[in-house]
Coordinates of C-alpha atoms in Angstrom, one line a residue:
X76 CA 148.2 78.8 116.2
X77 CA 151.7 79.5 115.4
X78 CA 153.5 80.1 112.3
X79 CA 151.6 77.7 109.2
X80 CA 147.9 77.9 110.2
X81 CA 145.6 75.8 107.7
X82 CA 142.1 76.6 107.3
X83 CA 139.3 74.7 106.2
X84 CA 136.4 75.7 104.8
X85 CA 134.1 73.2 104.3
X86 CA 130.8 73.9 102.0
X87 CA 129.0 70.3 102.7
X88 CA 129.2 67.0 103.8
X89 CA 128.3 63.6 102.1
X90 CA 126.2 65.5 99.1
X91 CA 126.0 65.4 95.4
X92 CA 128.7 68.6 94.5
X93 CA 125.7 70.2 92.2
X94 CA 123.4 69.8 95.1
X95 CA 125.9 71.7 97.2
X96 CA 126.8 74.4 94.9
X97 CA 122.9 74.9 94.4
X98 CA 122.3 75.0 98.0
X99 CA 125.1 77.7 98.7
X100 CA 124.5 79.7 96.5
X101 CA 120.7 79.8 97.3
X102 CA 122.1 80.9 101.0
X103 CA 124.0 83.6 99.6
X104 CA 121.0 85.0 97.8
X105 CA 118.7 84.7 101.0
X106 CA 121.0 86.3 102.5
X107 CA 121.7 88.9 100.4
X108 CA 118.1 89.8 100.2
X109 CA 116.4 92.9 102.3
X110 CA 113.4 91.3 104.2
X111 CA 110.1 92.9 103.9
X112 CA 107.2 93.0 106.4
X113 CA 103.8 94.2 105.2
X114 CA 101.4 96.1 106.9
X115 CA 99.0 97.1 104.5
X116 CA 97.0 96.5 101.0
X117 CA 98.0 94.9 98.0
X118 CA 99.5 98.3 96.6
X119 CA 102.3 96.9 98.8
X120 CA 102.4 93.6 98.1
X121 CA 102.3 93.4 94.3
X122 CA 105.1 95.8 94.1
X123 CA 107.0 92.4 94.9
X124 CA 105.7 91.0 92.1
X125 CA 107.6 92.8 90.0
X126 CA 111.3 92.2 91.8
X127 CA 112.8 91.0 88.7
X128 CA 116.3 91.1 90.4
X129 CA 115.0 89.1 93.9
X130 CA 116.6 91.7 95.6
X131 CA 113.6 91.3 98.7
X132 CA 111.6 88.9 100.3
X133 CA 108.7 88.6 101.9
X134 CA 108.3 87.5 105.6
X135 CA 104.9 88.5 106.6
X136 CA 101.9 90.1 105.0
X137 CA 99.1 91.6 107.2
X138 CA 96.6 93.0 105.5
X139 CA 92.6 94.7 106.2
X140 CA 94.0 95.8 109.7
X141 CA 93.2 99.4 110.3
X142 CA 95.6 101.2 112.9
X143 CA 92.7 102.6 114.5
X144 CA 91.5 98.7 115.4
X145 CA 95.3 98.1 115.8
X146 CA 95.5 100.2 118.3
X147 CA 92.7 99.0 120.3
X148 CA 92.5 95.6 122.5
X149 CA 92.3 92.0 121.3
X150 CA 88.9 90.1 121.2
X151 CA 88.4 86.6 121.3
X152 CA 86.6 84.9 118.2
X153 CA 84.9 81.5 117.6
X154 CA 86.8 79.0 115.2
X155 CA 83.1 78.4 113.7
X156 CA 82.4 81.6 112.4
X157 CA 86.2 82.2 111.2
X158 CA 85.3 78.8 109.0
X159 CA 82.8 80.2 107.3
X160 CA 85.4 82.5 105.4
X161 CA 86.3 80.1 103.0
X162 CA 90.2 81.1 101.7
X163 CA 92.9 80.2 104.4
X164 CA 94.1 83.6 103.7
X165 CA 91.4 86.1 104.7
X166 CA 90.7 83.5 107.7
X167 CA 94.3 84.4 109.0
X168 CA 93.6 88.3 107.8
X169 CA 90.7 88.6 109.9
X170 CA 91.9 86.5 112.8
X171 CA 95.0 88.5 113.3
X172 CA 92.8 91.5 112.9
X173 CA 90.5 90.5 116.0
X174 CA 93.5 89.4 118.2
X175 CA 95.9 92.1 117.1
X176 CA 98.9 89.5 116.8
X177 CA 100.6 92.3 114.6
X178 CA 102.5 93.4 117.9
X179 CA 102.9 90.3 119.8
X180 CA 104.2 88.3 116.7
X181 CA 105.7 90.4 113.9
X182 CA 106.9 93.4 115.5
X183 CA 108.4 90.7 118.4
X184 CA 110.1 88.8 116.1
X185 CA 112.6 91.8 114.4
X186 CA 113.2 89.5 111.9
X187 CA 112.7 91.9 109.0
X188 CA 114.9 94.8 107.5
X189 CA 111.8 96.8 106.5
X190 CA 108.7 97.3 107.5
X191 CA 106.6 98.6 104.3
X192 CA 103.2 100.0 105.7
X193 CA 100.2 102.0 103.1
X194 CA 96.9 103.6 104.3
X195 CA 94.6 102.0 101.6
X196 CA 92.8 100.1 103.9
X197 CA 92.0 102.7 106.4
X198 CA 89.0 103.2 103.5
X199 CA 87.4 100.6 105.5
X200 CA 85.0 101.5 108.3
X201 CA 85.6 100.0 112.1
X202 CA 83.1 97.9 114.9
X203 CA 83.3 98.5 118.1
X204 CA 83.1 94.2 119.0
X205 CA 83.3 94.9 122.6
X206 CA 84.6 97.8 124.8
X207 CA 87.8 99.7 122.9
X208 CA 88.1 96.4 121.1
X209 CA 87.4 97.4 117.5
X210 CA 87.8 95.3 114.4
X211 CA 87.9 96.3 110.8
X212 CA 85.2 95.8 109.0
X213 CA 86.5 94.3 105.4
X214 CA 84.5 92.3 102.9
X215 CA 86.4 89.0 104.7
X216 CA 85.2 90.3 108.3
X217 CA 81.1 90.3 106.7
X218 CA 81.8 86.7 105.2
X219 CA 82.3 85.2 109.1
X220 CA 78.9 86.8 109.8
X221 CA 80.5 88.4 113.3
X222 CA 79.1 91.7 112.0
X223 CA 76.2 92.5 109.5
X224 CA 76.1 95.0 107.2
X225 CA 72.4 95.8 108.5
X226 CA 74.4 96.7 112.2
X227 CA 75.0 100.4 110.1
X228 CA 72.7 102.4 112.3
X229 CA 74.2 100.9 115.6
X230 CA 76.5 103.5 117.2
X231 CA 79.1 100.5 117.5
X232 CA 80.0 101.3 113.8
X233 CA 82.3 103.7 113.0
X234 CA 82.6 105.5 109.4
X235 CA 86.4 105.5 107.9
X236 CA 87.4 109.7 108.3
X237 CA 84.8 110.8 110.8
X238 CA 85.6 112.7 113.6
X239 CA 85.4 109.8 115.9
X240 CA 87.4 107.4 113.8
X241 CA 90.4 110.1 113.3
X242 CA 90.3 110.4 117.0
X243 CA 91.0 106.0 117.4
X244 CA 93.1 106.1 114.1
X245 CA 95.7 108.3 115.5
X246 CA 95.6 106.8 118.9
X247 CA 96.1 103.3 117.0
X248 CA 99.4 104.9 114.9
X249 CA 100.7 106.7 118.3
X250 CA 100.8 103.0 120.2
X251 CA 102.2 101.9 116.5
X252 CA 105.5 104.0 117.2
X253 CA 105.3 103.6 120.6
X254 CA 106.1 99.8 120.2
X255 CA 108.6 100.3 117.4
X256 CA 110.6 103.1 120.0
X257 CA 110.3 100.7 122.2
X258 CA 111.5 97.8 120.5
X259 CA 114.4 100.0 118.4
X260 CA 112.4 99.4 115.3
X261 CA 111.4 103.0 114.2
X262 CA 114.4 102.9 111.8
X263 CA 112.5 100.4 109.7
X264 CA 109.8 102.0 108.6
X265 CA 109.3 102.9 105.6
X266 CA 105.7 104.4 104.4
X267 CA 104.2 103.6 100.9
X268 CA 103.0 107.4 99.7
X269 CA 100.0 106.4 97.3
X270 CA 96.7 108.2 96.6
X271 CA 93.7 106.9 94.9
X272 CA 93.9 106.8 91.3
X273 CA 91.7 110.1 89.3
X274 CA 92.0 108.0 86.3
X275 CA 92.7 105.1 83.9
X276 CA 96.1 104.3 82.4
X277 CA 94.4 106.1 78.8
X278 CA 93.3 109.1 80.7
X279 CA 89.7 108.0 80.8
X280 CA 87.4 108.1 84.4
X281 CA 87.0 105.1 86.2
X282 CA 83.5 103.2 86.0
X283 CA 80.9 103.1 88.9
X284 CA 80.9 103.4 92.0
X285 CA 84.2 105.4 91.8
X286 CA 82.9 109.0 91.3
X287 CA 85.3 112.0 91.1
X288 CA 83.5 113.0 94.6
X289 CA 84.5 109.8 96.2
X290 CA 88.4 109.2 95.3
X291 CA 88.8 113.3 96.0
X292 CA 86.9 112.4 99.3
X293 CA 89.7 109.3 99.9
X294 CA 92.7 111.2 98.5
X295 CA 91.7 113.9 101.0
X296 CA 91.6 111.3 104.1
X297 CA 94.8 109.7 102.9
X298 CA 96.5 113.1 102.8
X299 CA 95.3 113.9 106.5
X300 CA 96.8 110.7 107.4
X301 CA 100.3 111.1 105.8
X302 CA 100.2 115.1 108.0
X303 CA 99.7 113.0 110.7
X304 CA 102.5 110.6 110.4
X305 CA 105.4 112.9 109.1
X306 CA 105.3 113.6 113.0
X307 CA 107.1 110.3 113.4
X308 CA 109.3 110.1 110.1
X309 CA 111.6 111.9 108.0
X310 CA 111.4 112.6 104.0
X311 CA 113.4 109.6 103.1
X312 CA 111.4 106.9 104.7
X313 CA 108.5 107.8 102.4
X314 CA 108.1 106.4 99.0
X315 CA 106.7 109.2 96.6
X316 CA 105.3 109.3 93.5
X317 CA 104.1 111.4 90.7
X318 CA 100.4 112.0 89.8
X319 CA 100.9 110.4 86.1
X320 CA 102.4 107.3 87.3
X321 CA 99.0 106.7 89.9
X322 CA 97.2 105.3 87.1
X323 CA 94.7 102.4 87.7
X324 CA 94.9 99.8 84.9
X325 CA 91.9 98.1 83.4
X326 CA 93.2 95.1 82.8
X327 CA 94.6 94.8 86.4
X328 CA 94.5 91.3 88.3
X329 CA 92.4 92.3 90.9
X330 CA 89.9 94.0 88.9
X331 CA 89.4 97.6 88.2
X332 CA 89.9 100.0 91.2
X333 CA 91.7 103.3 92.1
X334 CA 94.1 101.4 93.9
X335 CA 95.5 99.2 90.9
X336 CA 97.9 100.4 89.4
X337 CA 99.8 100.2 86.1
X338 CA 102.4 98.5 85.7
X339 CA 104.3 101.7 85.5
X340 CA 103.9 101.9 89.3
X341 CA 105.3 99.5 90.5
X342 CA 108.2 99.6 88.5
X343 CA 108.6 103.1 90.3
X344 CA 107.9 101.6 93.9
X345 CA 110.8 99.0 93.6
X346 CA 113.0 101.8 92.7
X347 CA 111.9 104.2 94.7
X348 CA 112.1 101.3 97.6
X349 CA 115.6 100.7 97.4
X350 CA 116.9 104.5 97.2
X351 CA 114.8 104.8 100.6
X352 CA 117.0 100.9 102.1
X353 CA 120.2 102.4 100.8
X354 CA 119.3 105.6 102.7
X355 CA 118.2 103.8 105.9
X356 CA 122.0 101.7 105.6
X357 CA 123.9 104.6 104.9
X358 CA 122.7 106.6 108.2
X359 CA 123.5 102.6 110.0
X360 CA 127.1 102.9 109.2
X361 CA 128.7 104.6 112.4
X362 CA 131.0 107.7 111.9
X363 CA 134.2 106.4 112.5
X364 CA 135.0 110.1 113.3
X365 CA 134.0 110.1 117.0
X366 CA 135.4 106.4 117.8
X367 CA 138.4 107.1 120.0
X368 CA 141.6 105.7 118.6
X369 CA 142.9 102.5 120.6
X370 CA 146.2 101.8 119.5
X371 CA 146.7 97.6 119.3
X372 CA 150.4 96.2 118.8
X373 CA 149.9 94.0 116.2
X374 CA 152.5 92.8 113.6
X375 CA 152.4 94.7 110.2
X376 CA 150.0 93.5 107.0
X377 CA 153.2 92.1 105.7
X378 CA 153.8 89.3 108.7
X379 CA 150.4 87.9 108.0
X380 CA 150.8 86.4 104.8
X381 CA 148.5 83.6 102.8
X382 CA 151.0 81.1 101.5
X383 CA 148.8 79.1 99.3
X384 CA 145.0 77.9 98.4
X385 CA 143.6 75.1 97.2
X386 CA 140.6 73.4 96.7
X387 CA 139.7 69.7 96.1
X388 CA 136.6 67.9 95.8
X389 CA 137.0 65.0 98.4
X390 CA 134.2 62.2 98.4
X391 CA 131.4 64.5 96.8
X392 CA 132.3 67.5 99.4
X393 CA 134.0 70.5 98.4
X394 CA 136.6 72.2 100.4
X395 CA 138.9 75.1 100.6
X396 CA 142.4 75.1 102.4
X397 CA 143.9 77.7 103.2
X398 CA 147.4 77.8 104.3
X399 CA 148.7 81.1 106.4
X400 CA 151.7 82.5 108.0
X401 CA 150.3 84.1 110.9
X402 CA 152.7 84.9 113.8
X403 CA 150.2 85.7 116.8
X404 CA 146.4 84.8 117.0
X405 CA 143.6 87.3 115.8
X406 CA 140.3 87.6 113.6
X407 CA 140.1 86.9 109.9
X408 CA 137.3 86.3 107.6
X409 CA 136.2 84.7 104.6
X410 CA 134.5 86.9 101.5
X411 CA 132.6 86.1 98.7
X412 CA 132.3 88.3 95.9
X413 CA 129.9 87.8 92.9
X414 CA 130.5 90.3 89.7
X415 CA 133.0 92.3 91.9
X416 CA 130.1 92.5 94.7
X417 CA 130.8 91.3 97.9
X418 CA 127.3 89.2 98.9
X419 CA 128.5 87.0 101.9
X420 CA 131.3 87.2 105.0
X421 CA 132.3 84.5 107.4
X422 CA 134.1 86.1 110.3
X423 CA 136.4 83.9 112.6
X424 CA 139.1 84.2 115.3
X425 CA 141.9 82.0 116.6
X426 CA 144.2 82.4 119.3
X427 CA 148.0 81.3 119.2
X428 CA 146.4 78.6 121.4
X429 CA 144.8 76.9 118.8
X430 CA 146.7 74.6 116.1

């Protein structure tokens, strides 16, 4: 294009203008959110529960997946026995438990920004289903009736922080960040820091079967676990948290367990998770530093010049024109800023071709 360019920008076509002002601006905060991946317990998922601000969203949830099955090989299951769990659900949870669909499906995919991960359901034992195929062995996996809880002796079960079970869970979490090197995904991570709750929210002990032995007993696996994984990640793609705010609430929706929280908690987590995203975008932004200067003739800022802007609502569709003075192709883009934030960028580029 040569001297006068004019620009369209065109929101809709042939809809009601509330519809399309609706729509856009629900695009702009979809994409403006920070995508979360689960892999995990519901400490991790109801921190999203309280996103006030709908700064994240949710793409995937797996859930009652140790790594130590994780890491292991796929087994086939029968659709009849997966029917007899009755919630849609915990079918899916134990299904991609069995077939292991975590790699081949989430981590394949890339779409997420973050991939939030906690340890509380390594407290689950493993079974051995078939050789160095191992399932977890959740409340959801006993409803299908593929294992029985009367298999205990059998040397195909495995207790959560034995000997042998350490030995499959790290194998599982070293093919974990195997994947994600390979796949350019290790940037992602981030690791939800939590120990079993000592206590209620008033100070008081938790009711049976949680004795003191048994959370010190957890906390102590859980801690062996986060040694083992600070091989693979720094300080700032952990979420900490202090002692007093690791306080399980009796009136929690779930029921009481060490594991659920207050409400205090997870006002923490969502803090704590977005220092940790703007950490992890800060170290994305390239040092500009040790980019080699090109030098590009180009005519100064003043040549390129935006004569005028309107907009008009035209049959129910709203559009922008803008008219430029631009004297030789080039790029140019088209911002939106909401509350002096920008929150969405159109990038184009013409050539002196173009009219």
């Amino acid at each position: 294009f040569t001297s006068n360019t004019v620009t369209h920008l065109m929101v809709s076509h042939c809809f009601p203008l509330v519809d399309i002002i609706v729509s856009v601006i629900e695009m702009l905060k979809q994409e403006s959110q920070t995508r979360i991946l689960i892999l995990g317990s519901c400490v991790s998922r109801d921190i999203l529960n309280f996103d006030d601000a709908a700064q994240f969203k949710l793409v995937d949830y797996y859930a009652r997946s140790s790594l130590a099955s994780l890491g292991s090989n796929p087994s086939n299951v029968n659709d009849d026995d997966l029917l007899r769990i009755t919630s849609p659900f915990q079918r899916r949870m134990v299904a991609r438990d069995i077939q292991k669909s975590f790699y081949c499906d989430a981590l394949q995919s890339k779409e997420f920004d973050v991939l939030l991960i906690d340890l509380v359901d390594e407290r689950f034992d493993i079974f051995e289903m078939a050789p160095d195929s191992f399932v977890t062995l959740s409340s959801e996996l006993f409803s299908s009736g593929l294992v029985a809880t009367s298999q205990r002796d059998s040397e195909n079960w495995i207790v959560s922080g034995s000997d042998r079970h350490r030995r499959l869970w790290v194998e599982g979490m070293e093919r974990l960040f195997s994947e994600l090197k390979i796949l350019e995904l290790t940037d992602r991570v981030v690791i939800n820091r939590v120990f079993w709750a000592d206590s209620l929210e008033d100070g008081s002990p938790l009711p049976a079967p949680f004795s003191t032995a048994v959370i010190k007993q957890a906390n102590i696996h859980l801690g062996w676990m986060y040694e083992q994984l600070e091989r693979f990640l720094a300080p700032n793609k952990w979420l900490y948290f202090p002692g007093a705010v690791l306080r399980a609430n009796p009136q929690h929706q779930w029921g009481v367990s060490p594991f659920h929280y207050c409400e205090e908690y997870y006002r923490a987590a969502i803090d704590a998770l977005n220092a940790s995203i703007a950490m992890m975008n800060s170290e994305r932004v390239p040092d500009m530093s040790t980019i080699p200067e090109k030098k590009i003739e180009t005519p100064s800022l003043v040549e390129y010049a935006i004569n005028e802007v309107t907009f008009i609502i035209d049959c129910d569709v709203l559009v922008a024109t803008v008219v430029v003075n631009n004297p030789v192709g080039g790029q140019y883009a088209f911002y939106v800023f909401r509350n002096e934030e920008r929150i969405h960028i159109s990038l184009n580029e013409r050539t002196n071709e173009h009219v």
